[in-house]
Short mmCIF file of C-alpha atoms and ligand atoms in Angstrom, two decimals:
data_model
loop_
_atom_site.label_atom_id
_atom_site.label_comp_id
_atom_site.label_asym_id
_atom_site.label_seq_id
_atom_site.Cartn_x
_atom_site.Cartn_y
_atom_site.Cartn_z
CA UNK A 1 -12.09 8.12 -24.71
CA UNK A 2 -10.16 11.26 -24.98
CA UNK A 3 -11.28 14.07 -22.57
CA UNK A 4 -11.42 17.71 -23.17
CA UNK A 5 -9.57 18.41 -20.03
CA UNK A 6 -8.14 16.39 -17.25
CA UNK A 7 -7.67 18.20 -13.91
CA UNK A 8 -5.24 16.80 -11.34
CA UNK A 9 -6.01 17.52 -7.99
CA UNK A 10 -9.43 18.04 -6.25
CA UNK A 11 -8.91 21.05 -3.86
CA UNK A 12 -10.56 24.35 -4.36
CA UNK A 13 -8.43 25.18 -7.54
CA UNK A 14 -9.30 21.86 -9.20
CA UNK A 15 -13.02 21.74 -8.11
CA UNK A 16 -13.47 25.47 -9.27
CA UNK A 17 -11.74 24.60 -12.68
CA UNK A 18 -14.29 21.77 -13.05
CA UNK A 19 -17.17 23.88 -12.48
CA UNK A 20 -16.08 26.46 -15.07
CA UNK A 21 -15.10 23.83 -17.60
CA UNK A 22 -18.32 21.65 -17.26
CA UNK A 23 -20.28 25.04 -17.46
CA UNK A 24 -18.27 25.77 -20.73
CA UNK A 25 -19.61 22.18 -21.94
CA UNK A 26 -16.15 20.51 -21.78
CA UNK A 27 -15.96 16.72 -21.17
CA UNK A 28 -13.93 16.63 -17.92
CA UNK A 29 -12.18 14.07 -15.70
CA UNK A 30 -10.88 15.03 -12.31
CA UNK A 31 -8.09 12.83 -10.71
CA UNK A 32 -7.82 13.12 -7.04
CA UNK A 33 -5.54 11.07 -4.74
CA UNK A 34 -7.74 11.01 -1.60
CA UNK A 35 -10.98 13.07 -1.13
CA UNK A 36 -12.19 16.15 -2.80
CA UNK A 37 -11.15 19.43 -0.83
CA UNK A 38 -7.37 18.90 -0.46
CA UNK A 39 -5.78 20.73 2.50
CA UNK A 40 -8.86 22.71 3.09
CA UNK A 41 -10.96 19.69 4.08
CA UNK A 42 -8.50 19.33 7.01
CA UNK A 43 -9.11 22.81 8.06
CA UNK A 44 -11.37 23.16 11.02
CA UNK A 45 -12.80 26.68 10.53
CA UNK A 46 -12.64 29.05 7.67
CA UNK A 47 -13.48 32.66 8.30
CA UNK A 48 -12.04 34.39 5.23
CA UNK A 49 -13.98 32.88 2.33
CA UNK A 50 -16.47 35.44 1.14
CA UNK A 51 -20.00 34.59 1.59
CA UNK A 52 -19.63 32.42 4.59
CA UNK A 53 -18.93 34.25 7.96
CA UNK A 54 -17.54 30.83 9.35
CA UNK A 55 -17.70 27.46 7.72
CA UNK A 56 -15.96 24.09 8.37
CA UNK A 57 -13.27 23.24 5.76
CA UNK A 58 -14.79 19.87 5.13
CA UNK A 59 -18.33 21.42 4.62
CA UNK A 60 -16.95 24.01 2.22
CA UNK A 61 -15.14 21.37 0.26
CA UNK A 62 -18.18 19.04 0.22
CA UNK A 63 -20.15 22.08 -1.19
CA UNK A 64 -17.71 22.53 -3.99
CA UNK A 65 -17.75 18.95 -4.77
CA UNK A 66 -21.43 18.54 -4.83
CA UNK A 67 -21.71 21.59 -7.09
CA UNK A 68 -19.35 20.06 -9.49
CA UNK A 69 -20.97 16.56 -9.38
CA UNK A 70 -24.35 18.08 -10.03
CA UNK A 71 -22.89 19.56 -13.34
CA UNK A 72 -21.69 15.99 -14.27
CA UNK A 73 -18.00 15.80 -13.04
CA UNK A 74 -16.31 12.47 -13.40
CA UNK A 75 -13.86 11.58 -10.60
CA UNK A 76 -11.05 9.10 -10.57
CA UNK A 77 -9.62 8.37 -7.30
CA UNK A 78 -5.95 7.39 -7.80
CA UNK A 79 -2.28 8.56 -7.69
CA UNK A 80 -0.93 9.83 -10.96
CA UNK A 81 2.24 7.77 -11.38
CA UNK A 82 3.42 9.37 -14.77
CA UNK A 83 2.83 12.31 -17.02
CA UNK A 84 3.25 12.40 -20.73
CA UNK A 85 2.56 15.96 -21.75
CA UNK A 86 4.65 16.93 -24.80
CA UNK A 87 2.24 15.58 -27.57
CA UNK A 88 -0.96 16.96 -28.64
CA UNK A 89 -2.90 14.53 -26.61
CA UNK A 90 -1.83 14.81 -22.88
CA UNK A 91 -1.54 11.40 -21.10
CA UNK A 92 -1.37 10.58 -17.44
CA UNK A 93 -0.85 7.17 -15.96
CA UNK A 94 -2.28 5.88 -12.74
CA UNK A 95 -1.68 2.46 -11.27
CA UNK A 96 -4.53 0.88 -13.42
CA UNK A 97 -5.18 3.12 -16.25
CA UNK A 98 -3.88 5.70 -18.68
CA UNK A 99 -6.24 8.76 -19.39
CA UNK A 100 -5.96 11.08 -22.35
CA UNK A 101 -7.15 14.61 -22.82
CA UNK A 102 -6.69 17.46 -25.12
CA UNK A 103 -5.87 19.76 -22.12
CA UNK A 104 -4.49 19.33 -18.67
CA UNK A 105 -4.86 21.50 -15.51
CA UNK A 106 -2.35 20.65 -12.54
CA UNK A 107 -3.88 21.70 -9.22
CA UNK A 108 -1.71 19.65 -7.16
CA UNK A 109 -1.49 21.82 -4.12
CA UNK A 110 1.47 22.30 -1.79
CA UNK A 111 1.68 20.97 1.74
CA UNK A 112 3.36 22.46 4.75
CA UNK A 113 6.44 20.80 5.95
CA UNK A 114 6.04 19.12 9.28
CA UNK A 115 8.13 19.35 12.32
CA UNK A 116 8.29 15.53 12.33
CA UNK A 117 8.12 15.28 16.32
CA UNK A 118 5.82 12.72 18.00
CA UNK A 119 2.00 13.45 18.38
CA UNK A 120 2.19 16.14 15.48
CA UNK A 121 -0.85 14.76 13.74
CA UNK A 122 -2.89 14.40 17.00
CA UNK A 123 -2.67 18.18 17.64
CA UNK A 124 -3.56 19.46 14.17
CA UNK A 125 -6.65 21.72 14.70
CA UNK A 126 -6.20 21.23 18.37
CA UNK A 127 -3.58 24.00 19.04
CA UNK A 128 -1.37 23.08 16.26
CA UNK A 129 -1.65 24.95 12.79
CA UNK A 130 0.53 25.44 9.70
CA UNK A 131 -1.41 28.70 8.70
CA UNK A 132 -1.28 31.76 10.73
CA UNK A 133 -3.50 33.67 8.31
CA UNK A 134 -6.07 30.90 8.46
CA UNK A 135 -6.20 30.27 12.15
CA UNK A 136 -4.63 33.08 13.90
CA UNK A 137 -7.84 34.61 14.96
CA UNK A 138 -8.84 31.68 16.91
CA UNK A 139 -6.13 32.60 19.36
CA UNK A 140 -7.27 36.10 20.36
CA UNK A 141 -5.60 37.04 23.65
CA UNK A 142 -3.79 33.61 23.93
CA UNK A 143 -0.22 32.53 24.14
CA UNK A 144 1.03 31.27 20.80
CA UNK A 145 4.39 30.45 19.29
CA UNK A 146 5.47 30.21 15.63
CA UNK A 147 8.36 28.16 14.47
CA UNK A 148 10.62 29.00 11.48
CA UNK A 149 13.05 31.74 10.45
CA UNK A 150 11.83 32.59 6.95
CA UNK A 151 9.69 35.24 5.55
CA UNK A 152 6.49 33.34 6.49
CA UNK A 153 7.35 33.06 10.02
CA UNK A 154 8.46 36.88 10.33
CA UNK A 155 5.30 38.00 8.60
CA UNK A 156 3.09 35.59 10.60
CA UNK A 157 4.78 36.55 14.00
CA UNK A 158 3.91 40.27 13.18
CA UNK A 159 0.36 39.38 12.23
CA UNK A 160 -0.33 37.11 15.37
CA UNK A 161 1.19 40.08 17.65
CA UNK A 162 -1.86 41.97 16.76
CA UNK A 163 -4.15 39.14 17.87
CA UNK A 164 -2.61 37.04 20.61
CA UNK A 165 -1.51 38.07 24.07
CA UNK A 166 1.81 36.78 23.70
CA UNK A 167 3.97 35.49 20.65
CA UNK A 168 7.15 33.49 20.80
CA UNK A 169 9.18 33.18 17.48
CA UNK A 170 11.22 30.10 17.65
CA UNK A 171 13.99 29.58 15.33
CA UNK A 172 16.58 26.97 15.14
CA UNK A 173 19.55 29.36 14.25
CA UNK A 174 20.50 32.98 15.54
CA UNK A 175 20.28 34.56 11.96
CA UNK A 176 16.97 34.70 9.89
CA UNK A 177 16.51 33.21 6.48
CA UNK A 178 13.70 35.91 5.68
CA UNK A 179 14.49 38.98 3.75
CA UNK A 180 15.96 42.23 5.33
CA UNK A 181 12.84 44.23 5.28
CA UNK A 182 10.77 41.47 7.14
CA UNK A 183 13.67 41.04 9.62
CA UNK A 184 13.66 44.87 10.29
CA UNK A 185 9.78 44.94 10.73
CA UNK A 186 10.01 41.91 13.13
CA UNK A 187 13.05 43.43 15.25
CA UNK A 188 10.97 46.72 15.41
CA UNK A 189 8.02 45.04 16.96
CA UNK A 190 10.42 42.91 19.14
CA UNK A 191 12.00 46.02 20.72
CA UNK A 192 9.07 48.18 21.23
CA UNK A 193 8.25 48.98 24.87
CA UNK A 194 5.94 46.22 26.26
CA UNK A 195 6.26 44.19 23.21
CA UNK A 196 4.15 41.07 23.25
CA UNK A 197 6.77 39.50 21.06
CA UNK A 198 9.86 37.43 22.25
CA UNK A 199 12.23 35.61 20.18
CA UNK A 200 13.77 32.21 21.27
CA UNK A 201 16.93 31.36 18.92
CA UNK A 202 19.28 28.39 18.38
CA UNK A 203 16.36 26.15 19.64
CA UNK A 204 14.13 23.42 18.33
CA UNK A 205 11.10 21.81 19.42
CA UNK A 206 11.54 18.23 20.53
CA UNK A 207 8.15 17.56 22.06
CA UNK A 208 4.60 18.52 22.06
CA UNK A 209 2.74 18.24 25.37
CA UNK A 210 -1.10 18.03 25.95
CA UNK A 211 -3.79 15.62 26.44
CA UNK A 212 -6.62 16.45 24.05
CA UNK A 213 -5.28 19.67 23.00
CA UNK A 214 -1.80 21.36 22.82
CA UNK A 215 -0.68 22.77 26.19
CA UNK A 216 2.88 23.25 25.70
CA UNK A 217 6.21 22.17 24.09
CA UNK A 218 9.68 21.13 25.03
CA UNK A 219 12.57 23.08 23.55
CA UNK A 220 16.11 22.34 23.16
CA UNK A 221 18.74 24.85 22.91
CA UNK A 222 21.26 23.86 20.31
CA UNK A 223 24.18 25.78 21.88
CA UNK A 224 24.04 24.44 25.48
CA UNK A 225 21.73 21.32 25.19
CA UNK A 226 19.46 22.86 27.73
CA UNK A 227 15.90 21.68 27.60
CA UNK A 228 12.86 24.07 28.76
CA UNK A 229 9.20 23.74 28.83
CA UNK A 230 7.07 26.62 27.32
CA UNK A 231 3.35 26.71 28.16
CA UNK A 232 1.37 27.60 24.94
CA UNK A 233 -2.29 27.75 23.66
CA UNK A 234 -1.11 27.43 20.11
CA UNK A 235 1.76 26.61 17.91
CA UNK A 236 2.00 27.71 14.17
CA UNK A 237 4.52 25.92 12.18
CA UNK A 238 6.07 27.88 9.26
CA UNK A 239 9.07 25.84 8.29
CA UNK A 240 8.40 26.04 4.46
CA UNK A 241 6.16 24.37 1.94
CA UNK A 242 6.62 21.71 -0.66
CA UNK A 243 4.79 21.49 -3.81
CA UNK A 244 3.93 17.94 -4.96
CA UNK A 245 5.93 18.37 -8.29
CA UNK A 246 8.58 15.65 -8.08
CA UNK A 247 7.13 13.96 -11.17
CA UNK A 248 7.21 17.09 -13.26
CA UNK A 249 10.65 18.49 -12.38
CA UNK A 250 12.17 17.17 -15.79
CA UNK A 251 8.96 18.20 -17.80
CA UNK A 252 7.82 21.60 -16.87
CA UNK A 253 9.47 24.80 -15.89
CA UNK A 254 9.46 25.14 -12.18
CA UNK A 255 10.93 27.70 -9.88
CA UNK A 256 13.93 26.90 -7.52
CA UNK A 257 11.40 25.89 -4.78
CA UNK A 258 9.66 23.37 -7.12
CA UNK A 259 6.39 25.52 -7.89
CA UNK A 260 5.18 25.64 -11.44
CA UNK A 261 5.76 28.77 -13.20
CA UNK A 262 2.77 30.09 -15.35
CA UNK A 263 1.52 33.45 -16.78
CA UNK A 264 -1.54 35.21 -15.80
CA UNK A 265 -3.72 32.86 -18.04
CA UNK A 266 -2.29 29.92 -15.84
CA UNK A 267 -0.32 28.58 -18.92
CA UNK A 268 2.73 26.51 -18.19
CA UNK A 269 5.78 25.98 -20.37
CA UNK A 270 4.06 23.32 -22.13
CA UNK A 271 1.08 24.23 -24.56
CA UNK A 272 -2.16 22.93 -23.39
CA UNK A 273 -0.94 22.38 -19.82
CA UNK A 274 -2.12 24.77 -17.08
CA UNK A 275 -1.51 25.05 -13.36
CA UNK A 276 -3.88 26.55 -10.77
CA UNK A 277 -3.80 27.00 -6.91
CA UNK A 278 -1.02 26.38 -4.42
CA UNK A 279 1.22 24.54 -6.78
CA UNK A 280 1.89 27.56 -8.84
CA UNK A 281 4.47 30.32 -8.10
CA UNK A 282 2.56 33.03 -6.60
CA UNK A 283 2.28 35.51 -3.68
CA UNK A 284 -0.85 34.63 -1.84
CA UNK A 285 -1.85 31.00 -1.17
CA UNK A 286 -5.51 31.31 0.01
CA UNK A 287 -8.81 29.30 -0.93
CA UNK A 288 -9.98 32.46 -2.75
CA UNK A 289 -6.90 32.84 -4.95
CA UNK A 290 -6.89 29.04 -5.64
CA UNK A 291 -10.41 29.30 -6.92
CA UNK A 292 -9.64 32.39 -9.11
CA UNK A 293 -6.76 30.48 -10.50
CA UNK A 294 -9.02 27.37 -11.24
CA UNK A 295 -11.50 29.48 -13.10
CA UNK A 296 -8.83 31.26 -15.24
CA UNK A 297 -7.15 28.00 -15.95
CA UNK A 298 -10.51 26.28 -17.14
CA UNK A 299 -11.35 29.17 -19.58
CA UNK A 300 -7.87 29.12 -20.77
CA UNK A 301 -8.03 25.50 -21.33
CA UNK A 302 -11.41 25.99 -23.24
CA UNK A 303 -9.83 28.61 -25.38
CA UNK A 304 -6.98 26.38 -26.19
CA UNK A 305 -8.94 23.43 -27.27
CA UNK A 306 -11.18 25.72 -29.36
CA UNK A 307 -8.03 27.13 -31.06
CA UNK A 308 -8.44 30.60 -29.42
P1 NAP B 1 11.65 29.18 4.07
O1 NAP B 1 12.04 30.33 3.37
O2 NAP B 1 11.99 27.87 3.45
O3 NAP B 1 12.05 29.15 5.56
C1 NAP B 1 11.84 28.05 6.20
C2 NAP B 1 12.46 28.34 7.60
O4 NAP B 1 12.12 27.30 8.56
C3 NAP B 1 13.93 28.56 7.75
O5 NAP B 1 14.24 29.60 8.60
C4 NAP B 1 14.36 27.19 8.21
O6 NAP B 1 15.55 27.27 9.09
C5 NAP B 1 13.28 26.79 9.07
N1 NAP B 1 13.12 25.23 9.30
C6 NAP B 1 13.04 24.38 8.21
N2 NAP B 1 13.04 23.17 8.67
C7 NAP B 1 12.93 23.21 9.90
C8 NAP B 1 12.66 22.34 10.91
N3 NAP B 1 12.53 20.99 10.60
N4 NAP B 1 12.71 22.70 12.21
C9 NAP B 1 12.93 24.01 12.59
N5 NAP B 1 13.05 24.96 11.51
C10 NAP B 1 13.13 24.50 10.31
O7 NAP B 1 9.86 29.00 4.04
P2 NAP B 1 8.83 30.22 4.02
O8 NAP B 1 9.14 31.29 5.05
O9 NAP B 1 7.64 29.50 4.20
O10 NAP B 1 8.97 30.92 2.72
C11 NAP B 1 8.95 30.01 1.51
C12 NAP B 1 9.02 30.85 0.25
O11 NAP B 1 8.13 31.82 0.22
C13 NAP B 1 10.53 31.58 0.18
O12 NAP B 1 11.01 31.67 -0.76
C14 NAP B 1 10.09 32.90 0.78
O13 NAP B 1 10.98 33.95 0.44
C15 NAP B 1 8.60 33.13 0.03
N6 NAP B 1 7.93 34.05 0.77
C16 NAP B 1 7.98 35.29 0.61
C17 NAP B 1 7.30 36.30 1.34
C18 NAP B 1 7.36 37.72 0.94
O14 NAP B 1 8.17 37.99 0.08
N7 NAP B 1 6.68 38.52 1.57
C19 NAP B 1 6.49 35.85 2.30
C20 NAP B 1 6.33 34.56 2.67
C21 NAP B 1 7.12 33.67 1.94
P3 NAP B 1 16.92 27.77 8.53
O15 NAP B 1 16.88 29.10 7.96
O16 NAP B 1 17.88 27.25 9.51
O17 NAP B 1 17.06 26.73 7.24
#
């Protein structure tokens, strides 16, 4: 069987692509590693997806999945082990099968890098978050910290300073990786009179403390080895993200961080291969932008196989 379209990845980008492609009459297979929803399914509350004032991430994922299934979506639960994309018929190999299609959408997502400290998984959604834009509002008037020294942590720190009572920026060095404009904005807020922002430099987090939810952290100063305890309601980790594109690095055009480069029609460097969602090089990684990518990619794939 040769599908019109194979979508790899069942997060919001992949599921939206499947809805648009099925509605356009395409024969679609979605290949997903775990469960539909991707990162969203692990998010406790979503309050920035239009139409839902507040919705559980798993519930939103299940709604998208149910909508696609109603349209007849076929799903294969498997890891893709190999891609063969240069011929007219695109092939993907899983552990037990080879699937073929006239077009392919890569909606592989990108996952936040983890701190790799004990108990990290236990506190996710219980005071520990990897997305300040998504979860910051749950920490109104609370004490939070953000870890990282890149653009994301600097921007998130400024964002959180407008919500939380107190924000600590924790960075492992004494100079920031983020660009000058972001460092300047951060420094301005840091130096304001009665600022609610403090920086803790040359320090790493070596322990997360708490029973059922995060209550604090242990920091180690890299210069003098001193260990200190910091009480917190929330910790945001912004130490970079990693797209799952290892298998594609010699096949497709990626940027220096491994994200897939596309044009505005979601076309990659290979004809008939499209990318959508967080795996793409883009400026705002949110559910709503992933859905938008998915819709565009599906219509582009439709036009491609119709010779448009
Ligand atoms: P990033 O630029 O990779 O920065 C990650 C930061 O986390 C670095 O400061 C790094 O420290 C630190 N870090 C890494 N591993 C760590 C660990 N295990 N423990 C403690 N700290 C650790 O990531 P990002 O800020 O998410 O940005 C990702 C990309 O998106 C970048 O290219 C960035 O420019 C871009 N971006 C741009 C904008 C914008 O232009 N407005 C906004 C957001 C993101 P070191 O510095 O010591 O390595």
